[in-house]
Amino acid sequence: MKKILVLEDESSIRSFVVINLRRSGYEPIEAETGEQALELLEQNPDVKVALLDVMLPGIDGYEVCRRIRATDSRVGIIMLTAKAQEMDKVTGLMTGADDYVTKPFSPAELTARVDALVRRTSVDEAPEDDGEIHQGPFRLNTRNRTLEKNGQRIKLTQIEYAIMKMFMDNPGRALSREDILNTVWGRDYFGELKIVDVNIRRLRIKIEDNSTIPTYITTVWGYGYKWGF
């Protein structure tokens, strides 16, 4: 059974999430504080996805997300938030989350989001081939799924790697936001197109010489993005 960390301080919500994850064949690991969640992740390195509530006493969900990403780029992260403001969603994604779900949410929606991230994690564990893609200063190793720029390793999340692979497989081609969403998150993804934009922003910070004036990932206004030099 695949392990899913559930960080939620409200016991009624945590129980609701845990019950539905078990029904879907997952093994939930429960935490009610950020500190406890980090300890459990250390004890369970095989956790596939972490569900992190944002509003917590002590270490909040954003900080837990940052700490996870500082050491682990593979685990999938979904932020659980009661806030509907745009900035809260963006903040969660910019700290390294792969997705967000706004409370109240349905069991079907949450399970679909978890399923999508678990599939992405499983794909990442299966080597595609033993090749490399060289473009400009970048080298993408498709066997160990790493990216280097001028010989320096750039740490990518599973989502960021999938976006880079899509770009480098299609140099010079304008890719719509819908194309990127369907390829990276899956055609059954429930979420909004803005998740593509925020992940592109995060990726630009990592790979561009100046993320405010991008030269590698350029915007095709009203459509999507293009990879080129």
mmCIF file of N, CA, C and O in Angstrom, residues 5-106:
data_model
loop_
_atom_site.group_PDB
_atom_site.id
_atom_site.type_symbol
_atom_site.label_atom_id
_atom_site.label_comp_id
_atom_site.label_asym_id
_atom_site.label_seq_id
_atom_site.Cartn_x
_atom_site.Cartn_y
_atom_site.Cartn_z
ATOM 1 N N LEU A 5 0.993 10.956 3.754
ATOM 2 C CA LEU A 5 1.015 11.725 4.995
ATOM 3 C C LEU A 5 -0.154 12.701 5.009
ATOM 4 O O LEU A 5 -0.377 13.417 4.027
ATOM 5 N N VAL A 6 -0.900 12.737 6.108
ATOM 6 C CA VAL A 6 -2.024 13.663 6.254
ATOM 7 C C VAL A 6 -1.725 14.579 7.438
ATOM 8 O O VAL A 6 -1.775 14.156 8.594
ATOM 9 N N LEU A 7 -1.391 15.833 7.159
ATOM 10 C CA LEU A 7 -1.137 16.827 8.202
ATOM 11 C C LEU A 7 -2.343 17.747 8.305
ATOM 12 O O LEU A 7 -2.594 18.574 7.426
ATOM 13 N N GLU A 8 -3.109 17.593 9.376
ATOM 14 C CA GLU A 8 -4.330 18.370 9.594
ATOM 15 C C GLU A 8 -4.588 18.436 11.092
ATOM 16 O O GLU A 8 -4.650 17.396 11.756
ATOM 17 N N ASP A 9 -4.723 19.653 11.646
ATOM 18 C CA ASP A 9 -4.889 19.766 13.104
ATOM 19 C C ASP A 9 -6.320 19.570 13.564
ATOM 20 O O ASP A 9 -6.566 19.305 14.739
ATOM 21 N N GLU A 10 -7.291 19.677 12.650
ATOM 22 C CA GLU A 10 -8.684 19.440 13.026
ATOM 23 C C GLU A 10 -8.982 17.942 12.883
ATOM 24 O O GLU A 10 -8.987 17.410 11.773
ATOM 25 N N SER A 11 -9.250 17.301 14.005
ATOM 26 C CA SER A 11 -9.389 15.841 14.005
ATOM 27 C C SER A 11 -10.536 15.354 13.121
ATOM 28 O O SER A 11 -10.437 14.301 12.492
ATOM 29 N N SER A 12 -11.635 16.121 13.056
ATOM 30 C CA SER A 12 -12.783 15.680 12.252
ATOM 31 C C SER A 12 -12.429 15.667 10.764
ATOM 32 O O SER A 12 -12.785 14.729 10.038
ATOM 33 N N ILE A 13 -11.713 16.694 10.316
ATOM 34 C CA ILE A 13 -11.306 16.747 8.908
ATOM 35 C C ILE A 13 -10.269 15.667 8.627
ATOM 36 O O ILE A 13 -10.325 14.980 7.604
ATOM 37 N N ARG A 14 -9.316 15.511 9.558
ATOM 38 C CA ARG A 14 -8.270 14.491 9.364
ATOM 39 C C ARG A 14 -8.887 13.102 9.261
ATOM 40 O O ARG A 14 -8.512 12.304 8.398
ATOM 41 N N SER A 15 -9.856 12.801 10.127
ATOM 42 C CA SER A 15 -10.511 11.491 10.095
ATOM 43 C C SER A 15 -11.249 11.274 8.786
ATOM 44 O O SER A 15 -11.218 10.180 8.206
ATOM 45 N N PHE A 16 -11.917 12.315 8.300
ATOM 46 C CA PHE A 16 -12.640 12.258 7.030
ATOM 47 C C PHE A 16 -11.676 11.928 5.889
ATOM 48 O O PHE A 16 -11.949 11.056 5.051
ATOM 49 N N VAL A 17 -10.533 12.608 5.861
ATOM 50 C CA VAL A 17 -9.540 12.379 4.810
ATOM 51 C C VAL A 17 -8.960 10.974 4.915
ATOM 52 O O VAL A 17 -8.853 10.253 3.918
ATOM 53 N N VAL A 18 -8.612 10.563 6.129
ATOM 54 C CA VAL A 18 -7.987 9.257 6.348
ATOM 55 C C VAL A 18 -8.914 8.120 5.927
ATOM 56 O O VAL A 18 -8.503 7.170 5.253
ATOM 57 N N ILE A 19 -10.186 8.214 6.315
ATOM 58 C CA ILE A 19 -11.156 7.172 5.960
ATOM 59 C C ILE A 19 -11.253 7.016 4.446
ATOM 60 O O ILE A 19 -11.247 5.899 3.912
ATOM 61 N N ASN A 20 -11.328 8.129 3.737
ATOM 62 C CA ASN A 20 -11.481 8.068 2.284
ATOM 63 C C ASN A 20 -10.212 7.594 1.583
ATOM 64 O O ASN A 20 -10.289 6.904 0.551
ATOM 65 N N LEU A 21 -9.055 7.942 2.137
ATOM 66 C CA LEU A 21 -7.813 7.442 1.558
ATOM 67 C C LEU A 21 -7.703 5.931 1.741
ATOM 68 O O LEU A 21 -7.271 5.209 0.835
ATOM 69 N N ARG A 22 -8.110 5.437 2.924
ATOM 70 C CA ARG A 22 -8.067 3.991 3.163
ATOM 71 C C ARG A 22 -9.003 3.261 2.205
ATOM 72 O O ARG A 22 -8.674 2.186 1.685
ATOM 73 N N ARG A 23 -10.178 3.834 1.978
ATOM 74 C CA ARG A 23 -11.135 3.218 1.048
ATOM 75 C C ARG A 23 -10.561 3.153 -0.368
ATOM 76 O O ARG A 23 -10.955 2.290 -1.158
ATOM 77 N N SER A 24 -9.651 4.069 -0.674
ATOM 78 C CA SER A 24 -9.056 4.109 -2.013
ATOM 79 C C SER A 24 -7.773 3.292 -2.098
ATOM 80 O O SER A 24 -7.086 3.324 -3.118
ATOM 81 N N GLY A 25 -7.449 2.577 -1.015
ATOM 82 C CA GLY A 25 -6.309 1.673 -1.053
ATOM 83 C C GLY A 25 -4.992 2.249 -0.593
ATOM 84 O O GLY A 25 -3.940 1.627 -0.804
ATOM 85 N N TYR A 26 -5.017 3.420 0.061
ATOM 86 C CA TYR A 26 -3.794 4.035 0.547
ATOM 87 C C TYR A 26 -3.578 3.730 2.032
ATOM 88 O O TYR A 26 -4.501 3.331 2.745
ATOM 89 N N GLU A 27 -2.353 3.972 2.482
ATOM 90 C CA GLU A 27 -2.012 3.814 3.888
ATOM 91 C C GLU A 27 -1.716 5.203 4.476
ATOM 92 O O GLU A 27 -0.604 5.709 4.334
ATOM 93 N N PRO A 28 -2.710 5.828 5.110
ATOM 94 C CA PRO A 28 -2.500 7.183 5.633
ATOM 95 C C PRO A 28 -1.645 7.178 6.904
ATOM 96 O O PRO A 28 -1.762 6.281 7.743
ATOM 97 N N ILE A 29 -0.796 8.187 7.027
ATOM 98 C CA ILE A 29 -0.011 8.423 8.237
ATOM 99 C C ILE A 29 -0.447 9.786 8.763
ATOM 100 O O ILE A 29 -0.337 10.793 8.054
ATOM 101 N N GLU A 30 -0.925 9.835 9.991
ATOM 102 C CA GLU A 30 -1.551 11.052 10.519
ATOM 103 C C GLU A 30 -0.609 11.903 11.345
ATOM 104 O O GLU A 30 0.173 11.395 12.152
ATOM 105 N N ALA A 31 -0.720 13.230 11.145
ATOM 106 C CA ALA A 31 0.023 14.200 11.951
ATOM 107 C C ALA A 31 -0.885 15.390 12.210
ATOM 108 O O ALA A 31 -1.656 15.795 11.333
ATOM 109 N N GLU A 32 -0.807 15.954 13.427
ATOM 110 C CA GLU A 32 -1.624 17.132 13.728
ATOM 111 C C GLU A 32 -0.804 18.390 13.925
ATOM 112 O O GLU A 32 -1.364 19.474 14.097
ATOM 113 N N THR A 33 0.528 18.287 13.887
ATOM 114 C CA THR A 33 1.394 19.471 13.945
ATOM 115 C C THR A 33 2.462 19.365 12.870
ATOM 116 O O THR A 33 2.802 18.259 12.419
ATOM 117 N N GLY A 34 3.004 20.504 12.490
ATOM 118 C CA GLY A 34 4.076 20.499 11.502
ATOM 119 C C GLY A 34 5.294 19.757 11.993
ATOM 120 O O GLY A 34 5.942 19.015 11.230
ATOM 121 N N GLU A 35 5.614 19.925 13.265
ATOM 122 C CA GLU A 35 6.770 19.246 13.839
ATOM 123 C C GLU A 35 6.602 17.722 13.762
ATOM 124 O O GLU A 35 7.537 17.002 13.406
ATOM 125 N N GLN A 36 5.400 17.253 14.090
ATOM 126 C CA GLN A 36 5.129 15.819 14.034
ATOM 127 C C GLN A 36 5.210 15.305 12.603
ATOM 128 O O GLN A 36 5.726 14.209 12.353
ATOM 129 N N ALA A 37 4.709 16.096 11.658
ATOM 130 C CA ALA A 37 4.738 15.693 10.249
ATOM 131 C C ALA A 37 6.168 15.493 9.766
ATOM 132 O O ALA A 37 6.475 14.510 9.077
ATOM 133 N N LEU A 38 7.062 16.409 10.133
ATOM 134 C CA LEU A 38 8.458 16.302 9.703
ATOM 135 C C LEU A 38 9.134 15.075 10.316
ATOM 136 O O LEU A 38 9.931 14.397 9.653
ATOM 137 N N GLU A 39 8.799 14.778 11.565
ATOM 138 C CA GLU A 39 9.348 13.582 12.204
ATOM 139 C C GLU A 39 8.865 12.315 11.499
ATOM 140 O O GLU A 39 9.647 11.382 11.246
ATOM 141 N N LEU A 40 7.572 12.278 11.174
ATOM 142 C CA LEU A 40 7.001 11.098 10.522
ATOM 143 C C LEU A 40 7.583 10.901 9.121
ATOM 144 O O LEU A 40 7.809 9.771 8.680
ATOM 145 N N LEU A 41 7.843 12.009 8.409
ATOM 146 C CA LEU A 41 8.444 11.900 7.085
ATOM 147 C C LEU A 41 9.860 11.339 7.170
ATOM 148 O O LEU A 41 10.284 10.551 6.322
ATOM 149 N N GLU A 42 10.568 11.727 8.201
ATOM 150 C CA GLU A 42 11.924 11.203 8.396
ATOM 151 C C GLU A 42 11.886 9.709 8.681
ATOM 152 O O GLU A 42 12.748 8.947 8.235
ATOM 153 N N GLN A 43 10.855 9.283 9.423
ATOM 154 C CA GLN A 43 10.722 7.865 9.776
ATOM 155 C C GLN A 43 10.138 7.029 8.637
ATOM 156 O O GLN A 43 10.270 5.802 8.629
ATOM 157 N N ASN A 44 9.483 7.710 7.678
ATOM 158 C CA ASN A 44 8.826 7.004 6.565
ATOM 159 C C ASN A 44 9.270 7.606 5.226
ATOM 160 O O ASN A 44 8.510 8.329 4.568
ATOM 161 N N PRO A 45 10.486 7.306 4.798
ATOM 162 C CA PRO A 45 11.004 7.892 3.557
ATOM 163 C C PRO A 45 10.269 7.421 2.305
ATOM 164 O O PRO A 45 10.497 7.967 1.224
ATOM 165 N N ASP A 46 9.404 6.409 2.454
ATOM 166 C CA ASP A 46 8.669 5.891 1.303
ATOM 167 C C ASP A 46 7.304 6.558 1.127
ATOM 168 O O ASP A 46 6.490 6.086 0.322
ATOM 169 N N VAL A 47 7.036 7.648 1.847
ATOM 170 C CA VAL A 47 5.786 8.390 1.656
ATOM 171 C C VAL A 47 5.733 8.919 0.226
ATOM 172 O O VAL A 47 6.709 9.500 -0.267
ATOM 173 N N LYS A 48 4.610 8.707 -0.445
ATOM 174 C CA LYS A 48 4.460 9.119 -1.844
ATOM 175 C C LYS A 48 3.946 10.545 -1.976
ATOM 176 O O LYS A 48 4.386 11.303 -2.837
ATOM 177 N N VAL A 49 2.945 10.886 -1.128
ATOM 178 C CA VAL A 49 2.307 12.201 -1.208
ATOM 179 C C VAL A 49 2.078 12.723 0.201
ATOM 180 O O VAL A 49 1.729 11.958 1.104
ATOM 181 N N ALA A 50 2.280 14.033 0.380
ATOM 182 C CA ALA A 50 1.994 14.685 1.657
ATOM 183 C C ALA A 50 0.852 15.675 1.461
ATOM 184 O O ALA A 50 0.917 16.537 0.580
ATOM 185 N N LEU A 51 -0.203 15.522 2.255
ATOM 186 C CA LEU A 51 -1.307 16.481 2.277
ATOM 187 C C LEU A 51 -1.065 17.410 3.454
ATOM 188 O O LEU A 51 -1.060 16.968 4.611
ATOM 189 N N LEU A 52 -0.866 18.686 3.194
ATOM 190 C CA LEU A 52 -0.462 19.629 4.234
ATOM 191 C C LEU A 52 -1.503 20.722 4.428
ATOM 192 O O LEU A 52 -1.759 21.515 3.517
ATOM 193 N N ASP A 53 -2.098 20.755 5.612
ATOM 194 C CA ASP A 53 -2.983 21.864 5.952
ATOM 195 C C ASP A 53 -2.140 23.125 6.085
ATOM 196 O O ASP A 53 -1.013 23.087 6.595
ATOM 197 N N VAL A 54 -2.659 24.237 5.641
ATOM 198 C CA VAL A 54 -1.894 25.491 5.676
ATOM 199 C C VAL A 54 -1.899 26.110 7.067
ATOM 200 O O VAL A 54 -0.852 26.435 7.633
ATOM 201 N N MET A 55 -3.089 26.275 7.645
ATOM 202 C CA MET A 55 -3.226 26.995 8.917
ATOM 203 C C MET A 55 -3.013 26.034 10.089
ATOM 204 O O MET A 55 -3.866 25.201 10.375
ATOM 205 N N LEU A 56 -1.856 26.149 10.742
ATOM 206 C CA LEU A 56 -1.512 25.280 11.856
ATOM 207 C C LEU A 56 -0.842 26.091 12.965
ATOM 208 O O LEU A 56 -0.180 27.094 12.676
ATOM 209 N N PRO A 57 -0.986 25.661 14.200
ATOM 210 C CA PRO A 57 -0.204 26.287 15.271
ATOM 211 C C PRO A 57 1.261 25.861 15.131
ATOM 212 O O PRO A 57 1.560 24.763 14.663
ATOM 213 N N GLY A 58 2.184 26.741 15.508
ATOM 214 C CA GLY A 58 3.599 26.406 15.370
ATOM 215 C C GLY A 58 4.030 26.492 13.922
ATOM 216 O O GLY A 58 3.754 27.464 13.227
ATOM 217 N N ILE A 59 4.696 25.453 13.444
ATOM 218 C CA ILE A 59 5.141 25.428 12.046
ATOM 219 C C ILE A 59 3.930 25.230 11.135
ATOM 220 O O ILE A 59 3.221 24.235 11.246
ATOM 221 N N ASP A 60 3.670 26.176 10.236
ATOM 222 C CA ASP A 60 2.498 26.054 9.366
ATOM 223 C C ASP A 60 2.825 25.192 8.143
ATOM 224 O O ASP A 60 3.962 24.745 7.943
ATOM 225 N N GLY A 61 1.785 24.962 7.338
ATOM 226 C CA GLY A 61 1.943 24.084 6.183
ATOM 227 C C GLY A 61 2.936 24.593 5.161
ATOM 228 O O GLY A 61 3.651 23.802 4.531
ATOM 229 N N TYR A 62 3.017 25.921 4.973
ATOM 230 C CA TYR A 62 3.978 26.475 4.037
ATOM 231 C C TYR A 62 5.409 26.135 4.459
ATOM 232 O O TYR A 62 6.248 25.760 3.636
ATOM 233 N N GLU A 63 5.692 26.285 5.754
ATOM 234 C CA GLU A 63 7.044 26.012 6.242
ATOM 235 C C GLU A 63 7.371 24.531 6.150
ATOM 236 O O GLU A 63 8.504 24.149 5.823
ATOM 237 N N VAL A 64 6.391 23.667 6.437
ATOM 238 C CA VAL A 64 6.614 22.233 6.277
ATOM 239 C C VAL A 64 6.948 21.926 4.823
ATOM 240 O O VAL A 64 7.867 21.157 4.518
ATOM 241 N N CYS A 65 6.217 22.546 3.903
ATOM 242 C CA CYS A 65 6.465 22.348 2.474
ATOM 243 C C CYS A 65 7.885 22.780 2.113
ATOM 244 O O CYS A 65 8.606 22.056 1.414
ATOM 245 N N ARG A 66 8.296 23.952 2.593
ATOM 246 C CA ARG A 66 9.655 24.441 2.301
ATOM 247 C C ARG A 66 10.705 23.458 2.804
ATOM 248 O O ARG A 66 11.685 23.174 2.113
ATOM 249 N N ARG A 67 10.510 22.948 4.010
ATOM 250 C CA ARG A 67 11.501 22.036 4.594
ATOM 251 C C ARG A 67 11.555 20.708 3.855
ATOM 252 O O ARG A 67 12.626 20.118 3.699
ATOM 253 N N ILE A 68 10.393 20.240 3.399
ATOM 254 C CA ILE A 68 10.385 19.008 2.606
ATOM 255 C C ILE A 68 11.165 19.222 1.320
ATOM 256 O O ILE A 68 12.020 18.420 0.936
ATOM 257 N N ARG A 69 10.883 20.333 0.654
ATOM 258 C CA ARG A 69 11.526 20.591 -0.636
ATOM 259 C C ARG A 69 13.027 20.845 -0.497
ATOM 260 O O ARG A 69 13.792 20.635 -1.441
ATOM 261 N N ALA A 70 13.464 21.282 0.663
ATOM 262 C CA ALA A 70 14.896 21.514 0.875
ATOM 263 C C ALA A 70 15.683 20.209 0.835
ATOM 264 O O ALA A 70 16.887 20.206 0.543
ATOM 265 N N THR A 71 15.001 19.092 1.117
ATOM 266 C CA THR A 71 15.696 17.802 1.180
ATOM 267 C C THR A 71 15.136 16.755 0.230
ATOM 268 O O THR A 71 15.804 15.768 -0.047
ATOM 269 N N ASP A 72 13.924 16.952 -0.269
ATOM 270 C CA ASP A 72 13.260 15.919 -1.071
ATOM 271 C C ASP A 72 12.470 16.555 -2.201
ATOM 272 O O ASP A 72 11.514 17.286 -1.967
ATOM 273 N N SER A 73 12.885 16.270 -3.435
ATOM 274 C CA SER A 73 12.180 16.839 -4.588
ATOM 275 C C SER A 73 11.191 15.860 -5.196
ATOM 276 O O SER A 73 10.466 16.202 -6.118
ATOM 277 N N ARG A 74 11.132 14.640 -4.663
ATOM 278 C CA ARG A 74 10.335 13.592 -5.290
ATOM 279 C C ARG A 74 8.924 13.459 -4.721
ATOM 280 O O ARG A 74 7.989 13.141 -5.443
ATOM 281 N N VAL A 75 8.773 13.640 -3.410
ATOM 282 C CA VAL A 75 7.462 13.433 -2.794
ATOM 283 C C VAL A 75 6.462 14.445 -3.357
ATOM 284 O O VAL A 75 6.777 15.618 -3.553
ATOM 285 N N GLY A 76 5.256 13.984 -3.643
ATOM 286 C CA GLY A 76 4.212 14.881 -4.106
ATOM 287 C C GLY A 76 3.614 15.641 -2.936
ATOM 288 O O GLY A 76 3.451 15.089 -1.847
ATOM 289 N N ILE A 77 3.303 16.921 -3.126
ATOM 290 C CA ILE A 77 2.760 17.752 -2.047
ATOM 291 C C ILE A 77 1.477 18.437 -2.510
ATOM 292 O O ILE A 77 1.459 19.092 -3.557
ATOM 293 N N ILE A 78 0.419 18.251 -1.713
ATOM 294 C CA ILE A 78 -0.855 18.937 -1.955
ATOM 295 C C ILE A 78 -1.167 19.774 -0.724
ATOM 296 O O ILE A 78 -1.170 19.262 0.395
ATOM 297 N N MET A 79 -1.412 21.063 -0.912
ATOM 298 C CA MET A 79 -1.776 21.946 0.189
ATOM 299 C C MET A 79 -3.291 21.907 0.396
ATOM 300 O O MET A 79 -4.063 21.957 -0.574
ATOM 301 N N LEU A 80 -3.713 21.785 1.660
ATOM 302 C CA LEU A 80 -5.128 21.843 2.021
ATOM 303 C C LEU A 80 -5.373 23.191 2.672
ATOM 304 O O LEU A 80 -4.769 23.513 3.685
ATOM 305 N N THR A 81 -6.236 23.990 2.087
ATOM 306 C CA THR A 81 -6.442 25.329 2.620
ATOM 307 C C THR A 81 -7.909 25.705 2.646
ATOM 308 O O THR A 81 -8.676 25.331 1.750
ATOM 309 N N ALA A 82 -8.305 26.452 3.677
ATOM 310 C CA ALA A 82 -9.670 26.967 3.768
ATOM 311 C C ALA A 82 -9.760 28.314 3.070
ATOM 312 O O ALA A 82 -10.831 28.882 2.939
ATOM 313 N N LYS A 83 -8.632 28.822 2.656
ATOM 314 C CA LYS A 83 -8.598 30.140 2.029
ATOM 315 C C LYS A 83 -8.818 30.015 0.530
ATOM 316 O O LYS A 83 -8.272 29.132 -0.105
ATOM 317 N N ALA A 84 -9.609 30.934 0.003
ATOM 318 C CA ALA A 84 -9.886 30.901 -1.429
ATOM 319 C C ALA A 84 -9.154 32.007 -2.178
ATOM 320 O O ALA A 84 -9.228 32.091 -3.393
ATOM 321 N N GLN A 85 -8.426 32.877 -1.448
ATOM 322 C CA GLN A 85 -7.734 33.975 -2.102
ATOM 323 C C GLN A 85 -6.646 33.461 -3.041
ATOM 324 O O GLN A 85 -5.957 32.498 -2.749
ATOM 325 N N GLU A 86 -6.500 34.169 -4.144
ATOM 326 C CA GLU A 86 -5.508 33.800 -5.150
ATOM 327 C C GLU A 86 -4.102 33.723 -4.564
ATOM 328 O O GLU A 86 -3.341 32.792 -4.846
ATOM 329 N N MET A 87 -3.733 34.696 -3.731
ATOM 330 C CA MET A 87 -2.371 34.763 -3.223
ATOM 331 C C MET A 87 -2.030 33.563 -2.355
ATOM 332 O O MET A 87 -0.894 33.097 -2.340
ATOM 333 N N ASP A 88 -2.999 33.033 -1.618
ATOM 334 C CA ASP A 88 -2.734 31.868 -0.778
ATOM 335 C C ASP A 88 -2.415 30.640 -1.631
ATOM 336 O O ASP A 88 -1.553 29.842 -1.283
ATOM 337 N N LYS A 89 -3.113 30.501 -2.739
ATOM 338 C CA LYS A 89 -2.846 29.391 -3.649
ATOM 339 C C LYS A 89 -1.451 29.531 -4.258
ATOM 340 O O LYS A 89 -0.677 28.566 -4.310
ATOM 341 N N VAL A 90 -1.146 30.747 -4.701
ATOM 342 C CA VAL A 90 0.156 30.993 -5.322
ATOM 343 C C VAL A 90 1.281 30.758 -4.319
ATOM 344 O O VAL A 90 2.297 30.160 -4.650
ATOM 345 N N THR A 91 1.087 31.217 -3.074
ATOM 346 C CA THR A 91 2.110 31.041 -2.051
ATOM 347 C C THR A 91 2.420 29.567 -1.840
ATOM 348 O O THR A 91 3.585 29.160 -1.771
ATOM 349 N N GLY A 92 1.387 28.737 -1.760
ATOM 350 C CA GLY A 92 1.592 27.310 -1.572
ATOM 351 C C GLY A 92 2.375 26.691 -2.718
ATOM 352 O O GLY A 92 3.296 25.905 -2.502
ATOM 353 N N LEU A 93 2.037 27.056 -3.945
ATOM 354 C CA LEU A 93 2.726 26.502 -5.102
ATOM 355 C C LEU A 93 4.163 27.005 -5.189
ATOM 356 O O LEU A 93 5.073 26.254 -5.544
ATOM 357 N N MET A 94 4.388 28.265 -4.846
ATOM 358 C CA MET A 94 5.735 28.823 -4.930
ATOM 359 C C MET A 94 6.659 28.255 -3.857
ATOM 360 O O MET A 94 7.881 28.282 -4.008
ATOM 361 N N THR A 95 6.112 27.758 -2.754
ATOM 362 C CA THR A 95 6.958 27.134 -1.740
ATOM 363 C C THR A 95 7.354 25.715 -2.127
ATOM 364 O O THR A 95 8.173 25.099 -1.454
ATOM 365 N N GLY A 96 6.760 25.204 -3.214
ATOM 366 C CA GLY A 96 7.154 23.887 -3.697
ATOM 367 C C GLY A 96 6.046 22.867 -3.793
ATOM 368 O O GLY A 96 6.287 21.713 -4.152
ATOM 369 N N ALA A 97 4.804 23.265 -3.492
ATOM 370 C CA ALA A 97 3.688 22.318 -3.596
ATOM 371 C C ALA A 97 3.399 22.007 -5.068
ATOM 372 O O ALA A 97 3.659 22.820 -5.952
ATOM 373 N N ASP A 98 2.867 20.833 -5.296
ATOM 374 C CA ASP A 98 2.486 20.427 -6.649
ATOM 375 C C ASP A 98 1.042 20.782 -6.965
ATOM 376 O O ASP A 98 0.669 20.918 -8.122
ATOM 377 N N ASP A 99 0.220 20.917 -5.926
ATOM 378 C CA ASP A 99 -1.209 21.125 -6.136
ATOM 379 C C ASP A 99 -1.809 21.692 -4.855
ATOM 380 O O ASP A 99 -1.153 21.741 -3.810
ATOM 381 N N TYR A 100 -3.044 22.129 -4.921
ATOM 382 C CA TYR A 100 -3.761 22.628 -3.746
ATOM 383 C C TYR A 100 -5.220 22.231 -3.859
ATOM 384 O O TYR A 100 -5.756 22.052 -4.956
ATOM 385 N N VAL A 101 -5.853 22.035 -2.715
ATOM 386 C CA VAL A 101 -7.291 21.749 -2.665
ATOM 387 C C VAL A 101 -7.898 22.680 -1.638
ATOM 388 O O VAL A 101 -7.407 22.779 -0.508
ATOM 389 N N THR A 102 -8.952 23.389 -2.025
ATOM 390 C CA THR A 102 -9.593 24.340 -1.129
ATOM 391 C C THR A 102 -10.750 23.686 -0.387
ATOM 392 O O THR A 102 -11.598 23.028 -0.991
ATOM 393 N N LYS A 103 -10.757 23.837 0.932
ATOM 394 C CA LYS A 103 -11.856 23.308 1.750
ATOM 395 C C LYS A 103 -13.103 24.168 1.547
ATOM 396 O O LYS A 103 -12.995 25.388 1.397
ATOM 397 N N PRO A 104 -14.291 23.557 1.593
ATOM 398 C CA PRO A 104 -14.542 22.112 1.701
ATOM 399 C C PRO A 104 -14.329 21.425 0.353
ATOM 400 O O PRO A 104 -14.581 22.007 -0.696
ATOM 401 N N PHE A 105 -13.853 20.205 0.386
ATOM 402 C CA PHE A 105 -13.619 19.453 -0.842
ATOM 403 C C PHE A 105 -14.331 18.108 -0.745
ATOM 404 O O PHE A 105 -14.607 17.600 0.347
ATOM 405 N N SER A 106 -14.620 17.534 -1.897
ATOM 406 C CA SER A 106 -15.293 16.232 -1.922
ATOM 407 C C SER A 106 -14.260 15.118 -1.857
ATOM 408 O O SER A 106 -13.111 15.302 -2.284
#
